[in-house]
mmCIF file of C-alpha atoms in Angstrom:
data_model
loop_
_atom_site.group_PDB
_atom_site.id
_atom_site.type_symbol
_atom_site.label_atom_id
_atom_site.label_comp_id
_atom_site.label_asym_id
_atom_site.label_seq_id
_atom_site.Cartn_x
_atom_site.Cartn_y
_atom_site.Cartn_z
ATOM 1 C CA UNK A 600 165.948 13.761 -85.975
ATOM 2 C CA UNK A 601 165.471 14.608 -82.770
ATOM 3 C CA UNK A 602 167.987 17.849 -81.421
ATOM 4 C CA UNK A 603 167.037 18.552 -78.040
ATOM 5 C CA UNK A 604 165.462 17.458 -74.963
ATOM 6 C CA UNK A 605 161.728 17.832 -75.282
ATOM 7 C CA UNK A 606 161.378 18.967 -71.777
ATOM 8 C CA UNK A 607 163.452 20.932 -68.975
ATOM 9 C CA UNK A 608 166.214 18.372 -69.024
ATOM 10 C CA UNK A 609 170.053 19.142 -69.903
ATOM 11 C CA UNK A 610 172.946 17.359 -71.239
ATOM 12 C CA UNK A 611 170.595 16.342 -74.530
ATOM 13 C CA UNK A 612 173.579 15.642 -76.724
ATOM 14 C CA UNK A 613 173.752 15.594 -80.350
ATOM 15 C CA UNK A 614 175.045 11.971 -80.120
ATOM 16 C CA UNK A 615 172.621 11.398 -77.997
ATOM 17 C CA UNK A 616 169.827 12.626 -80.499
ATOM 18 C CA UNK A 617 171.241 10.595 -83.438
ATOM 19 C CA UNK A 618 170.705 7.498 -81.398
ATOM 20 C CA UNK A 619 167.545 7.945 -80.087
ATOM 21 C CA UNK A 620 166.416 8.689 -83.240
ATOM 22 C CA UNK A 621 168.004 6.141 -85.443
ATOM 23 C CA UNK A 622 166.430 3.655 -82.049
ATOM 24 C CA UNK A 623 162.844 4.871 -82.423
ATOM 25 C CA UNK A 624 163.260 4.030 -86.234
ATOM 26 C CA UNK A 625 164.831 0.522 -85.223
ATOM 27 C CA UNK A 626 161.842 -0.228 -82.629
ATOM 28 C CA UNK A 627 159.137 0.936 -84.683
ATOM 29 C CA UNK A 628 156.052 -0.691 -82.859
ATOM 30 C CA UNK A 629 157.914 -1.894 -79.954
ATOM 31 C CA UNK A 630 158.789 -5.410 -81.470
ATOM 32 C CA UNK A 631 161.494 -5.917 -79.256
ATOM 33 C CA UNK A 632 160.076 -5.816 -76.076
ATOM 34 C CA UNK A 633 157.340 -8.000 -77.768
ATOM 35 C CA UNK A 634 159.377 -10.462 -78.971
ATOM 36 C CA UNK A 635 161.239 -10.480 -75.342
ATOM 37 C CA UNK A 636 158.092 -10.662 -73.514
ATOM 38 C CA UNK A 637 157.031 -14.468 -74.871
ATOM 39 C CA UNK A 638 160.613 -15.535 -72.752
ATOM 40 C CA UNK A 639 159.717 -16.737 -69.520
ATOM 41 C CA UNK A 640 163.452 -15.995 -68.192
ATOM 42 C CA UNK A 641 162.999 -12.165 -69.213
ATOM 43 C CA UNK A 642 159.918 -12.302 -66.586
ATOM 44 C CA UNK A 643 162.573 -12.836 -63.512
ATOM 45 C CA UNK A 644 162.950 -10.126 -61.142
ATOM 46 C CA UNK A 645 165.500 -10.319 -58.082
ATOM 47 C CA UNK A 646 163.708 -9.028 -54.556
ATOM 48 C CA UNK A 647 166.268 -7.556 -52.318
ATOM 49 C CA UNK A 648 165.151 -7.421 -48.856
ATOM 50 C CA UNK A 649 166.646 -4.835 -46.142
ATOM 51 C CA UNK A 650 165.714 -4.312 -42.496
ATOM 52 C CA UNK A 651 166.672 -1.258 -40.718
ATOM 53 C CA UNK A 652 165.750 -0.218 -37.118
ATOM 54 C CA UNK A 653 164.206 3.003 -36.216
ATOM 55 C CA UNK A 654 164.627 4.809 -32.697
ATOM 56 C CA UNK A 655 162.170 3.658 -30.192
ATOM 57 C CA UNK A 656 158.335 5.053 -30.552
ATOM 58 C CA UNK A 657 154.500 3.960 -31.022
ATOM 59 C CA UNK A 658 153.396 2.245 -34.295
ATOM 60 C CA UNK A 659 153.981 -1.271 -35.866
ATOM 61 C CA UNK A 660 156.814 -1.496 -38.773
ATOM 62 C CA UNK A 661 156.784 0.071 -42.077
ATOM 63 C CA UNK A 662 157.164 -1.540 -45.229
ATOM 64 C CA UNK A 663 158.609 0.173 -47.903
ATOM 65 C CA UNK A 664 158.976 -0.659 -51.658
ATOM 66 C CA UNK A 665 161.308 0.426 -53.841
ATOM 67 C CA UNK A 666 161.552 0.332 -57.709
ATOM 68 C CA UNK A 667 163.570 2.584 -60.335
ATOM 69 C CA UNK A 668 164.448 2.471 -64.023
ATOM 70 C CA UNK A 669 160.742 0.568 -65.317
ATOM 71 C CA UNK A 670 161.743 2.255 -68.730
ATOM 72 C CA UNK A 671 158.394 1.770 -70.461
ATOM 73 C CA UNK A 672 158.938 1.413 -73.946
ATOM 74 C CA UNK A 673 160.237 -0.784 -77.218
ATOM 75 C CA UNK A 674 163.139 -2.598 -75.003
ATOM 76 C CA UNK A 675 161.200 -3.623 -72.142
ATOM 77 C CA UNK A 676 158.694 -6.518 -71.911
ATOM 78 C CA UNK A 677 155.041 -5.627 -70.701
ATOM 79 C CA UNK A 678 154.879 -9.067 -68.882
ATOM 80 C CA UNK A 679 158.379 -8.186 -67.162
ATOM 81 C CA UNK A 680 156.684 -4.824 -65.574
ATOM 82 C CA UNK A 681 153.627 -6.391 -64.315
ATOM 83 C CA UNK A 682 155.360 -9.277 -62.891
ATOM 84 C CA UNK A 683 157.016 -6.550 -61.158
ATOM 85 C CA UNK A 684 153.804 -5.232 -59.694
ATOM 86 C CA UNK A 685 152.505 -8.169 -58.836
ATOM 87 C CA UNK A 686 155.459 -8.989 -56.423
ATOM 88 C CA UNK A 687 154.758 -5.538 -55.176
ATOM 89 C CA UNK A 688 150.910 -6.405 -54.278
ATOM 90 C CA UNK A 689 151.688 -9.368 -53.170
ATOM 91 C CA UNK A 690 154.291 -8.125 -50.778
ATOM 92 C CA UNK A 691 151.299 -5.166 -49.352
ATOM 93 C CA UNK A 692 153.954 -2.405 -48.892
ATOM 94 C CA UNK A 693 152.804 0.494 -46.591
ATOM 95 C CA UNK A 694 155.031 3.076 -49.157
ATOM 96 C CA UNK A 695 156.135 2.992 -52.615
ATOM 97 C CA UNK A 696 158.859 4.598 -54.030
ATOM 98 C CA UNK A 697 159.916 5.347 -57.477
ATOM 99 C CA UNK A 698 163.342 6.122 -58.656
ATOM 100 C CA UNK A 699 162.870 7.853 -61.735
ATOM 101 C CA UNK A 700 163.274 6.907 -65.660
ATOM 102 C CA UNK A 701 159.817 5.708 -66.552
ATOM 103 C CA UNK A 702 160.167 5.675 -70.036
ATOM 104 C CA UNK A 703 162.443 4.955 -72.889
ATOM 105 C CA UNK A 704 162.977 6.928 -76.172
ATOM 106 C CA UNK A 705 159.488 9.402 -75.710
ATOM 107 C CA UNK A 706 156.736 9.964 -72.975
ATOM 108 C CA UNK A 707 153.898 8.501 -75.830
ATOM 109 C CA UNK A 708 150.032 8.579 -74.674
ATOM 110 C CA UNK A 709 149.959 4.349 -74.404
ATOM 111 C CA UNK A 710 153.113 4.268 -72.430
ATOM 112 C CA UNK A 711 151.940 7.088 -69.916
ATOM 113 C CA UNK A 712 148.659 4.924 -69.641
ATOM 114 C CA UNK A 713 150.914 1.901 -68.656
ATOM 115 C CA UNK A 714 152.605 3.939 -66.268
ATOM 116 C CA UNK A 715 149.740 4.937 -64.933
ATOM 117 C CA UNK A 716 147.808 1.413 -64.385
ATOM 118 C CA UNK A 717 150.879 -0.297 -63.080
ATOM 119 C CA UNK A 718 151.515 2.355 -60.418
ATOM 120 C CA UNK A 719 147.828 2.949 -59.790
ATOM 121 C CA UNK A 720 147.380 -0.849 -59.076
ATOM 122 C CA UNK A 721 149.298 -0.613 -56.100
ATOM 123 C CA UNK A 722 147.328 0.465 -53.238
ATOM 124 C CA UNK A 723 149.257 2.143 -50.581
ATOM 125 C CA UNK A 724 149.511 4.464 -47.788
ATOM 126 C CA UNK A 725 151.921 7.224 -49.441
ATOM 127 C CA UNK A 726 153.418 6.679 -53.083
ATOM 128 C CA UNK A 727 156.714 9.163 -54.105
ATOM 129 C CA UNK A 728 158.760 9.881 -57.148
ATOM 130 C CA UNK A 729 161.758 11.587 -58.254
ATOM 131 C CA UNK A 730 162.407 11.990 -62.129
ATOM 132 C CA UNK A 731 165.375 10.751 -63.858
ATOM 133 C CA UNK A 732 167.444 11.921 -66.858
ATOM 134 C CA UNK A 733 165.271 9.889 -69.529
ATOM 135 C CA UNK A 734 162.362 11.718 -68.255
ATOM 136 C CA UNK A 735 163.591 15.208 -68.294
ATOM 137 C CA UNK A 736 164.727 14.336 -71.606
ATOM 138 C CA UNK A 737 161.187 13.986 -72.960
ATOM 139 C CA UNK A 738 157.490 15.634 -72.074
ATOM 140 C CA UNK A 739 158.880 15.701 -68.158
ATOM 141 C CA UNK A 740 155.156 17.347 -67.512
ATOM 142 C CA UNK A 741 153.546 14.735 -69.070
ATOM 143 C CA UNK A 742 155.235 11.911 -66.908
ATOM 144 C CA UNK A 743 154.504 13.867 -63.353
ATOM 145 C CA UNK A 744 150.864 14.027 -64.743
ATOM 146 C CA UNK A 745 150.686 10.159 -65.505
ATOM 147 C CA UNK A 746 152.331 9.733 -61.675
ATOM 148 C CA UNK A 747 149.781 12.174 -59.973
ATOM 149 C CA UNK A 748 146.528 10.364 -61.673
ATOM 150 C CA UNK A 749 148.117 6.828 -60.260
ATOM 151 C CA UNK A 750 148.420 8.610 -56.495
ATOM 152 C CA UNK A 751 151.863 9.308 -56.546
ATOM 153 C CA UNK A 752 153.368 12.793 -55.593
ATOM 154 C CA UNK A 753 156.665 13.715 -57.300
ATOM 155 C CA UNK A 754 159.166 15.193 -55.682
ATOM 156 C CA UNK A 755 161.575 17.593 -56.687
ATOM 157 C CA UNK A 756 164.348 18.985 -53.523
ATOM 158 C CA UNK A 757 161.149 18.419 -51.831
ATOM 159 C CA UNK A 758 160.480 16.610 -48.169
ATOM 160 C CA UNK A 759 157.411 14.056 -47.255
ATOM 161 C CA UNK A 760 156.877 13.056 -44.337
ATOM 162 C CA UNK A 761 155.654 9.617 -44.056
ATOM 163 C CA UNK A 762 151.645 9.133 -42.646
ATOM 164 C CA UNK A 763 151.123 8.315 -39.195
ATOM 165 C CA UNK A 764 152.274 6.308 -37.448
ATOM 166 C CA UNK A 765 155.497 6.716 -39.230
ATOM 167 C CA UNK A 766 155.380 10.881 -39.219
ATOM 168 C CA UNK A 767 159.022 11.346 -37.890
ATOM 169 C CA UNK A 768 160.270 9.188 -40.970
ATOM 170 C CA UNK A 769 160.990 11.747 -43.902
ATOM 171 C CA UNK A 770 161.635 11.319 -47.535
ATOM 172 C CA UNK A 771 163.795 14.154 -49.544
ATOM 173 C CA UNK A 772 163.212 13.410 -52.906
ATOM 174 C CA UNK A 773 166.281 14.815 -54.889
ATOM 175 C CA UNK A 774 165.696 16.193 -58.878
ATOM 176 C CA UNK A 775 168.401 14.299 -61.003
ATOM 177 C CA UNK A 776 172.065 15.320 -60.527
ATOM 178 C CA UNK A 777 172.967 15.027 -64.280
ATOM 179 C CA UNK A 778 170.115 16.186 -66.563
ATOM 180 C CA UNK A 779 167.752 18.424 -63.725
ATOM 181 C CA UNK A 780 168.563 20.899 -60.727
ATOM 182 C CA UNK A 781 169.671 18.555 -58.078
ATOM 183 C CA UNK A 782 169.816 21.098 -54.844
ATOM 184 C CA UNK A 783 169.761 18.688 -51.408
ATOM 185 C CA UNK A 784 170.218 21.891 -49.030
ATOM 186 C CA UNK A 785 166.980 23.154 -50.205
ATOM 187 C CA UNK A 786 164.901 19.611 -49.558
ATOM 188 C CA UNK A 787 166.979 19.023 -46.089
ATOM 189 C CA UNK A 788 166.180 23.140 -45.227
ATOM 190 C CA UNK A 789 162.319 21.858 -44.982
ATOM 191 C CA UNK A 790 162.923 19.198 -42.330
ATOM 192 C CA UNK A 791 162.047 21.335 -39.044
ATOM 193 C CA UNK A 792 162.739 18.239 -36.242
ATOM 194 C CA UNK A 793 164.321 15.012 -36.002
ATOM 195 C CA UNK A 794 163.551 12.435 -37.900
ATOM 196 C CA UNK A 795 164.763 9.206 -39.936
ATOM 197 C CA UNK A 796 166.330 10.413 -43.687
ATOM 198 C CA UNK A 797 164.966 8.880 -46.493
ATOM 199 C CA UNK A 798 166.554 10.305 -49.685
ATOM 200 C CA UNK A 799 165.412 9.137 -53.140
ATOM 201 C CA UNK A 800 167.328 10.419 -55.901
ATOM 202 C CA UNK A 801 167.501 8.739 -59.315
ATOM 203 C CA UNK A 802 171.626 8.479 -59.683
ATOM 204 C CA UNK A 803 173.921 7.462 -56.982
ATOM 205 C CA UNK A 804 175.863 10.889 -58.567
ATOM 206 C CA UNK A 805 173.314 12.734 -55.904
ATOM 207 C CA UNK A 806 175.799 11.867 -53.054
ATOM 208 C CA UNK A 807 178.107 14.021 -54.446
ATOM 209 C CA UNK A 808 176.022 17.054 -53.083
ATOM 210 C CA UNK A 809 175.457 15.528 -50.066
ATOM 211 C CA UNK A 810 178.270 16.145 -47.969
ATOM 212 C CA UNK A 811 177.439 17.513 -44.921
ATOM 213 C CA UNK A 812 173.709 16.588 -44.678
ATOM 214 C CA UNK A 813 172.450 14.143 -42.603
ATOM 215 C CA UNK A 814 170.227 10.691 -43.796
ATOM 216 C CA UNK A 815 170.153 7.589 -42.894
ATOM 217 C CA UNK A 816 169.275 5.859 -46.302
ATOM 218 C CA UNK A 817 170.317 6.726 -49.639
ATOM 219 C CA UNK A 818 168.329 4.881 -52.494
ATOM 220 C CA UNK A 819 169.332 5.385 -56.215
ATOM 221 C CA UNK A 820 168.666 3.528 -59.622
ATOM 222 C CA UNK A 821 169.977 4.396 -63.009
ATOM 223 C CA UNK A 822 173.086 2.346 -63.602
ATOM 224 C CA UNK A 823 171.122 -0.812 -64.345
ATOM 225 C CA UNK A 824 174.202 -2.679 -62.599
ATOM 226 C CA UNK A 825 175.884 -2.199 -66.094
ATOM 227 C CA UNK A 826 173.145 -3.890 -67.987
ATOM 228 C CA UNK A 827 175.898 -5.712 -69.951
ATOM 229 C CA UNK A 828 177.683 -6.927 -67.227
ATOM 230 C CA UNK A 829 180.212 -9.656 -66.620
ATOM 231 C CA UNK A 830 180.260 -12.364 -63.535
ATOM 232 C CA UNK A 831 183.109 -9.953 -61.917
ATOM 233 C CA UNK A 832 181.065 -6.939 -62.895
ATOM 234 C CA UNK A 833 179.711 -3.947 -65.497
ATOM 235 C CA UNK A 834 181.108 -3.386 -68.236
ATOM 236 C CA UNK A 835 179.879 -0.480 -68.611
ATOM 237 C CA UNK A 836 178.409 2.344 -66.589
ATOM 238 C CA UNK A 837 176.817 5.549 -66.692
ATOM 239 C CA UNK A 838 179.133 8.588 -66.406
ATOM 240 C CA UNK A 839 179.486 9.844 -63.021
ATOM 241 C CA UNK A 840 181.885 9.125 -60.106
ATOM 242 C CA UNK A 841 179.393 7.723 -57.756
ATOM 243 C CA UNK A 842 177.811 5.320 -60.431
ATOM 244 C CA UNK A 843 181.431 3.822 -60.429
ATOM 245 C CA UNK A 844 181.639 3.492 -56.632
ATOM 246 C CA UNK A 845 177.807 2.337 -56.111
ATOM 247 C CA UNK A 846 176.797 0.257 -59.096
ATOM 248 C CA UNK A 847 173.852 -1.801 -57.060
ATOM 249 C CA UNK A 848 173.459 -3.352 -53.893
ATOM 250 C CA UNK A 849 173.997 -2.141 -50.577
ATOM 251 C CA UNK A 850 176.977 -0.044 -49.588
ATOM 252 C CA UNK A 851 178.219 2.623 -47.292
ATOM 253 C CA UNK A 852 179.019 6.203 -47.943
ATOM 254 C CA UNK A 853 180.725 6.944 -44.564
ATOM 255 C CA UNK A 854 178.780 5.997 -42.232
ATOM 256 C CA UNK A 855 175.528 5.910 -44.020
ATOM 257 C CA UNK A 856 173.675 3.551 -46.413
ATOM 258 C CA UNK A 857 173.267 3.689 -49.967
ATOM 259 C CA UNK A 858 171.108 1.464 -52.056
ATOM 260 C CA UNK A 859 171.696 1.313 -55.723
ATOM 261 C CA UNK A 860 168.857 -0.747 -57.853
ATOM 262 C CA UNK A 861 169.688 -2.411 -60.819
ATOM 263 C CA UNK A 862 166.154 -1.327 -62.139
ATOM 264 C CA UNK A 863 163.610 -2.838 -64.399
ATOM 265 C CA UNK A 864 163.766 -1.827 -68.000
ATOM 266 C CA UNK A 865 165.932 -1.496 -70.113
ATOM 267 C CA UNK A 866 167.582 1.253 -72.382
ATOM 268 C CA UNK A 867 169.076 1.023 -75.945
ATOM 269 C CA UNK A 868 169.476 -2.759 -76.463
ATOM 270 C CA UNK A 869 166.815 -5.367 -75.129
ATOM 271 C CA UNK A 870 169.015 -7.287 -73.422
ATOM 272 C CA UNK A 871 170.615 -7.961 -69.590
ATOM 273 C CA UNK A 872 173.389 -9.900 -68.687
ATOM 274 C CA UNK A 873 174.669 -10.580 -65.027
ATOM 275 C CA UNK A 874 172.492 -7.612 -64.127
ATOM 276 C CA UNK A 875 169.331 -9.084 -63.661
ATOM 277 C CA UNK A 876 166.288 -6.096 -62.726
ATOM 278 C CA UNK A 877 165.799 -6.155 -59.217
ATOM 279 C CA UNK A 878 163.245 -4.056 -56.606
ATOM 280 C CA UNK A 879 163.920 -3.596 -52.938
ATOM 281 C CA UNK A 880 161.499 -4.713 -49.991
ATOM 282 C CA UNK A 881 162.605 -1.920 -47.223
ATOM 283 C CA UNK A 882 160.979 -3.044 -43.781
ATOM 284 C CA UNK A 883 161.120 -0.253 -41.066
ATOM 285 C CA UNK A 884 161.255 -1.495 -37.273
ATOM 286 C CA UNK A 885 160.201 -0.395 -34.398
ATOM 287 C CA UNK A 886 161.636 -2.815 -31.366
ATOM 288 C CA UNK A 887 162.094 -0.649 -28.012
ATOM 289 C CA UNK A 888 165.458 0.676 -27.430
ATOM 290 C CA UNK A 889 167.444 -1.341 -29.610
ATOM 291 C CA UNK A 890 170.543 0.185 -31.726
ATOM 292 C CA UNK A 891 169.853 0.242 -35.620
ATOM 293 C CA UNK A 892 170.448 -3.359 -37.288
ATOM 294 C CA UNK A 893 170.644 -4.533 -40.646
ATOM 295 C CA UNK A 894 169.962 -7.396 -42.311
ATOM 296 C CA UNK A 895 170.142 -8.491 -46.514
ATOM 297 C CA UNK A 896 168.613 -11.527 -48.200
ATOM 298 C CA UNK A 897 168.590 -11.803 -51.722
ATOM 299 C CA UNK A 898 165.825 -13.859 -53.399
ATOM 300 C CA UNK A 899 165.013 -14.657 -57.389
ATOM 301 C CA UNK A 900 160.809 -14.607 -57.398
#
């Protein structure tokens, strides 16, 4: 049985241990995500799209992808993750972004290899992570590895600034609130001028230790929308007061945005309802001298 977290993560219950356990017993060979995977309906993935206006400057828009929670392992279907991707190439983003919790149950050699061919297959300007909880809660190493031989730098408190000709937008990547270190003042102490605030974090808890700081955007994952949701909502959600107030979709934390994805995968059962997995198309404007807008349209693809 597994007792503790296999990497730097904490909170690694002994609840938590029993489950995964008596799970990687129960999914032995990853039949459920196979089985899943020959549904055509567990192939659907819902593409928000948000538009936000930077200040005036040189340079033509930025698009910006953003996907959380893929959750490689036995409860989510191969074909589901690539049909991701696919929307992603198809949609040419300038940036990816990835919101943490990779993998389900442990970080095995064949899963990191998926994780590294999906990610790898995008080709991009800039590609970022964060880690979530699941991750720290297995070979956390291992996964940053995977994500560096796809292109993608990982983030942890940590500040990117976009490539030119998008250099004063920055991204703090955030470690995860819960399970890791989660310390904003040291990521927003690295900004040294003005610029437009990405942060990527992997649980809407993050805001909590954000008071104070400036951004513009917040994006989060890892509340799945509930998973097991009802028409009027999720039933249930991760612990956390934030995860209550932000379950997905677009909403306000004072006057600033925050983004919550439903994510991709899946954890402990193989199933969604009313909280169908969902990526984000961010574009990035650049009219002259116009006040930042926004604008949301929700498509099935």
């Amino acid at each position: 049985m597994k007792r503790a977290s296999y990497g730097r993560g904490r909170g690694f219950t002994a609840w938590r241990g029993i489950l995964e356990s008596a799970l990687a017993h129960a999914y032995v060979g990853d039949w459920p995500a196979r089985l899943w995977g020959f549904l055509p309906s567990e192939r659907e993935v819902t593409t928000t799209r948000l538009t936000l206006t930077l200040p005036p400057g040189d340079g033509r828009a930025c698009r910006i992808a953003f996907i959380s929670d893929l959750h490689i392992g036995p409860t989510t279907p191969i074909p589901l993750l690539e049909r991701t991707f696919d929307i992603i190439r198809h949609e040419r983003p300038d940036v990816l972004l990835l919101g943490g919790d990779y993998v389900f149950l442990e970080a095995y050699p064949h899963r990191l290899a998926t994780l590294s061919r999906l990610v790898g297959s995008i080709p991009c300007d800039a590609k970022l992570a964060v880690l979530g909880n699941h991750d720290l809660w297995t070979w956390d190493h291992a996964i940053t590895a995977a994500l560096s031989k796809a292109g993608a730098t990982v983030l942890v408190n940590d500040v990117v600034e976009l490539p030119p000709p998008w250099s004063d937008v920055v991204v703090l990547g955030l470690d995860d609130p819960w399970t890791g270190n989660c310390d904003p003042c040291a990521a927003a102490a690295k900004i040294g001028k003005e610029a437009f605030r990405l942060v990527l974090c992997h649980s809407p808890d993050g805001l909590s230790s954000l008071t104070g700081i400036h951004f513009d955007l917040f994006l989060a994952g890892h509340t799945h929308g509930g998973q097991i949701a009802m028409p009027s909502g999720p039933i249930v959600l991760p612990n956390g007061p934030m995860c209550r107030l932000y379950p997905s979709g677009l909403s306000r934390f004072e006057s600033r945005l925050v983004y919550t994805s439903r994510g991709i995968g899946t954890v402990d059962l193989p199933l969604r309802t009313f909280a169908p997995p969902d990526l984000l198309m961010l574009e990035l404007e650049r009219p002259s001298a116009q006040p930042m807008a926004v604008a949301k349209i929700s498509s099935v693809e």
